[in-house]
Short mmCIF file of C-alpha atoms and ligand atoms in Angstrom, two decimals:
data_model
loop_
_atom_site.label_atom_id
_atom_site.label_comp_id
_atom_site.label_asym_id
_atom_site.label_seq_id
_atom_site.Cartn_x
_atom_site.Cartn_y
_atom_site.Cartn_z
CA UNK A 198 -18.34 -45.14 -55.08
CA UNK A 199 -21.84 -45.14 -56.20
CA UNK A 200 -23.18 -43.72 -59.48
CA UNK A 201 -26.06 -41.17 -59.27
CA UNK A 202 -28.32 -39.67 -61.50
CA UNK A 203 -28.55 -35.79 -61.87
CA UNK A 204 -31.51 -33.55 -62.56
CA UNK A 205 -30.38 -33.62 -66.18
CA UNK A 206 -32.16 -37.56 -66.63
CA UNK A 207 -34.85 -37.07 -69.46
CA UNK A 208 -36.74 -40.57 -68.11
CA UNK A 209 -35.75 -42.20 -71.28
CA UNK A 210 -35.53 -45.63 -69.52
CA UNK A 211 -32.13 -47.02 -71.56
CA UNK A 212 -30.28 -47.40 -68.23
CA UNK A 213 -32.37 -49.55 -66.43
CA UNK A 214 -32.07 -52.72 -68.10
CA UNK A 215 -28.33 -52.18 -68.75
CA UNK A 216 -27.94 -52.54 -64.89
CA UNK A 217 -25.98 -55.92 -63.69
CA UNK A 218 -27.03 -55.43 -60.17
CA UNK A 219 -30.81 -54.33 -60.85
CA UNK A 220 -29.99 -50.95 -58.86
CA UNK A 221 -31.86 -48.49 -61.10
CA UNK A 222 -35.70 -47.92 -60.66
CA UNK A 223 -37.94 -45.54 -62.49
CA UNK A 224 -39.11 -42.33 -60.69
CA UNK A 225 -41.99 -43.26 -58.28
CA UNK A 226 -40.93 -47.08 -58.03
CA UNK A 227 -40.66 -48.68 -54.92
CA UNK A 228 -36.76 -50.55 -54.96
CA UNK A 229 -36.16 -54.14 -53.60
CA UNK A 230 -33.36 -55.36 -51.44
CA UNK A 231 -33.03 -58.77 -50.11
CA UNK A 232 -36.89 -59.20 -50.64
CA UNK A 233 -37.98 -55.99 -48.91
CA UNK A 234 -39.76 -53.06 -50.65
CA UNK A 235 -38.36 -49.76 -50.27
CA UNK A 236 -39.89 -46.28 -51.09
CA UNK A 237 -38.75 -44.58 -54.13
CA UNK A 238 -35.54 -42.39 -53.53
CA UNK A 239 -37.11 -40.21 -56.68
CA UNK A 240 -40.51 -39.59 -57.14
CA UNK A 241 -39.71 -37.99 -60.72
CA UNK A 242 -36.76 -38.75 -62.38
CA UNK A 243 -34.65 -42.60 -62.38
CA UNK A 244 -32.54 -42.90 -59.43
CA UNK A 245 -30.01 -45.35 -58.68
CA UNK A 246 -30.20 -47.20 -54.89
CA UNK A 247 -26.22 -46.70 -53.61
CA UNK A 248 -26.69 -49.94 -51.54
CA UNK A 249 -27.13 -51.78 -55.09
CA UNK A 250 -24.40 -50.17 -56.87
CA UNK A 251 -21.25 -51.24 -57.62
CA UNK A 252 -20.07 -49.18 -60.23
CA UNK A 253 -20.18 -52.00 -62.46
CA UNK A 254 -17.14 -53.29 -60.42
CA UNK A 255 -17.52 -57.12 -60.64
CA UNK A 256 -19.27 -57.21 -64.10
CA UNK A 257 -17.79 -54.37 -66.81
CA UNK A 258 -15.18 -52.70 -67.12
CA UNK A 259 -17.14 -49.27 -66.89
CA UNK A 260 -20.27 -47.87 -65.71
CA UNK A 261 -22.83 -49.22 -67.82
CA UNK A 262 -25.49 -47.00 -67.25
CA UNK A 263 -23.08 -43.97 -67.88
CA UNK A 264 -22.28 -45.92 -71.28
CA UNK A 265 -25.95 -45.55 -72.63
CA UNK A 266 -27.24 -42.35 -71.05
CA UNK A 267 -27.93 -40.12 -73.72
CA UNK A 268 -27.40 -36.82 -71.86
CA UNK A 269 -24.06 -38.16 -69.41
CA UNK A 270 -26.03 -37.81 -66.25
CA UNK A 271 -25.17 -40.88 -64.88
CA UNK A 272 -21.70 -39.82 -62.80
CA UNK A 273 -20.15 -40.76 -59.57
CA UNK A 274 -21.76 -39.61 -56.17
CA UNK A 275 -18.71 -37.86 -54.19
CA UNK A 276 -20.86 -38.53 -51.17
CA UNK A 277 -20.24 -41.88 -51.54
CA UNK A 278 -17.08 -43.12 -51.30
CA UNK A 279 -16.27 -46.59 -51.84
CA UNK A 280 -13.04 -48.73 -52.60
CA UNK A 281 -12.92 -51.12 -55.09
CA UNK A 282 -12.43 -53.63 -52.68
CA UNK A 283 -15.59 -53.22 -50.83
CA UNK A 284 -17.69 -52.14 -54.32
CA UNK A 285 -16.40 -56.14 -55.48
CA UNK A 286 -17.87 -57.47 -52.06
CA UNK A 287 -20.97 -55.40 -52.34
CA UNK A 288 -20.85 -57.33 -56.11
CA UNK A 289 -20.62 -60.59 -54.49
CA UNK A 290 -23.31 -59.80 -51.99
CA UNK A 291 -25.61 -58.80 -54.47
CA UNK A 292 -25.67 -61.92 -56.96
CA UNK A 293 -24.86 -64.58 -54.76
CA UNK A 294 -25.16 -67.39 -57.63
CA UNK A 295 -22.80 -65.86 -59.68
CA UNK A 296 -19.24 -67.09 -59.93
CA UNK A 297 -17.01 -63.88 -60.52
CA UNK A 298 -13.86 -63.65 -62.63
CA UNK A 299 -10.79 -62.01 -60.86
CA UNK A 300 -10.75 -58.36 -60.95
CA UNK A 301 -9.05 -57.09 -64.43
CA UNK A 302 -9.13 -54.04 -66.68
CA UNK A 303 -11.98 -56.31 -68.25
CA UNK A 304 -14.51 -56.42 -65.24
CA UNK A 305 -13.61 -53.18 -62.98
CA UNK A 306 -13.17 -49.46 -64.06
CA UNK A 307 -10.43 -49.12 -61.24
CA UNK A 308 -7.86 -51.48 -63.51
CA UNK A 309 -8.02 -49.60 -66.84
CA UNK A 310 -4.52 -48.14 -67.88
S1 SF4 B 77 -22.73 -48.04 -62.29
FE1 SF4 B 77 -23.41 -50.23 -62.95
S2 SF4 B 77 -23.99 -51.00 -60.87
FE2 SF4 B 77 -24.06 -48.84 -60.97
S3 SF4 B 77 -26.00 -48.08 -61.26
FE3 SF4 B 77 -24.83 -47.86 -63.00
S4 SF4 B 77 -25.16 -49.65 -64.09
FE4 SF4 B 77 -25.84 -50.28 -62.03
S1 SF4 B 78 -30.57 -43.06 -69.51
FE1 SF4 B 78 -29.89 -41.20 -68.30
S2 SF4 B 78 -31.73 -39.77 -69.41
FE2 SF4 B 78 -31.99 -42.31 -69.80
S3 SF4 B 78 -32.82 -42.83 -67.91
FE3 SF4 B 78 -31.27 -43.08 -67.29
S4 SF4 B 78 -30.19 -41.35 -66.13
FE4 SF4 B 78 -31.79 -40.81 -67.36
#
């Protein structure tokens, strides 16, 4: 499940530098994937590229955008369901130079007690 930013966003920009997959862009800014540029998904508000979001699986124990958002508008997108395994594979594809630790409660929101 990709995380999404709702219309409650106040454009504070706090989330963008926290994303380990560079999945967050300011409104109107083109997003990059495999060296190709794509038109902005939102022209007015910060947005998350579903193809680049892993719900922070592989990196952190919870979604970092949601952790810093002052208005709690980074939420799971119910239309973009993915398994933990799919998200971990995505994280590896997005970060080919990174050594990932095995999934645990330290780097997957799915492992929390
Ligand atoms: S959940 Fe994690 S990977 Fe997805 S946009 Fe937020 S910070 Fe980036
Ligand atoms: S932290 Fe929240 S309010 Fe700020 S830009 Fe990101 S989504 Fe919008």
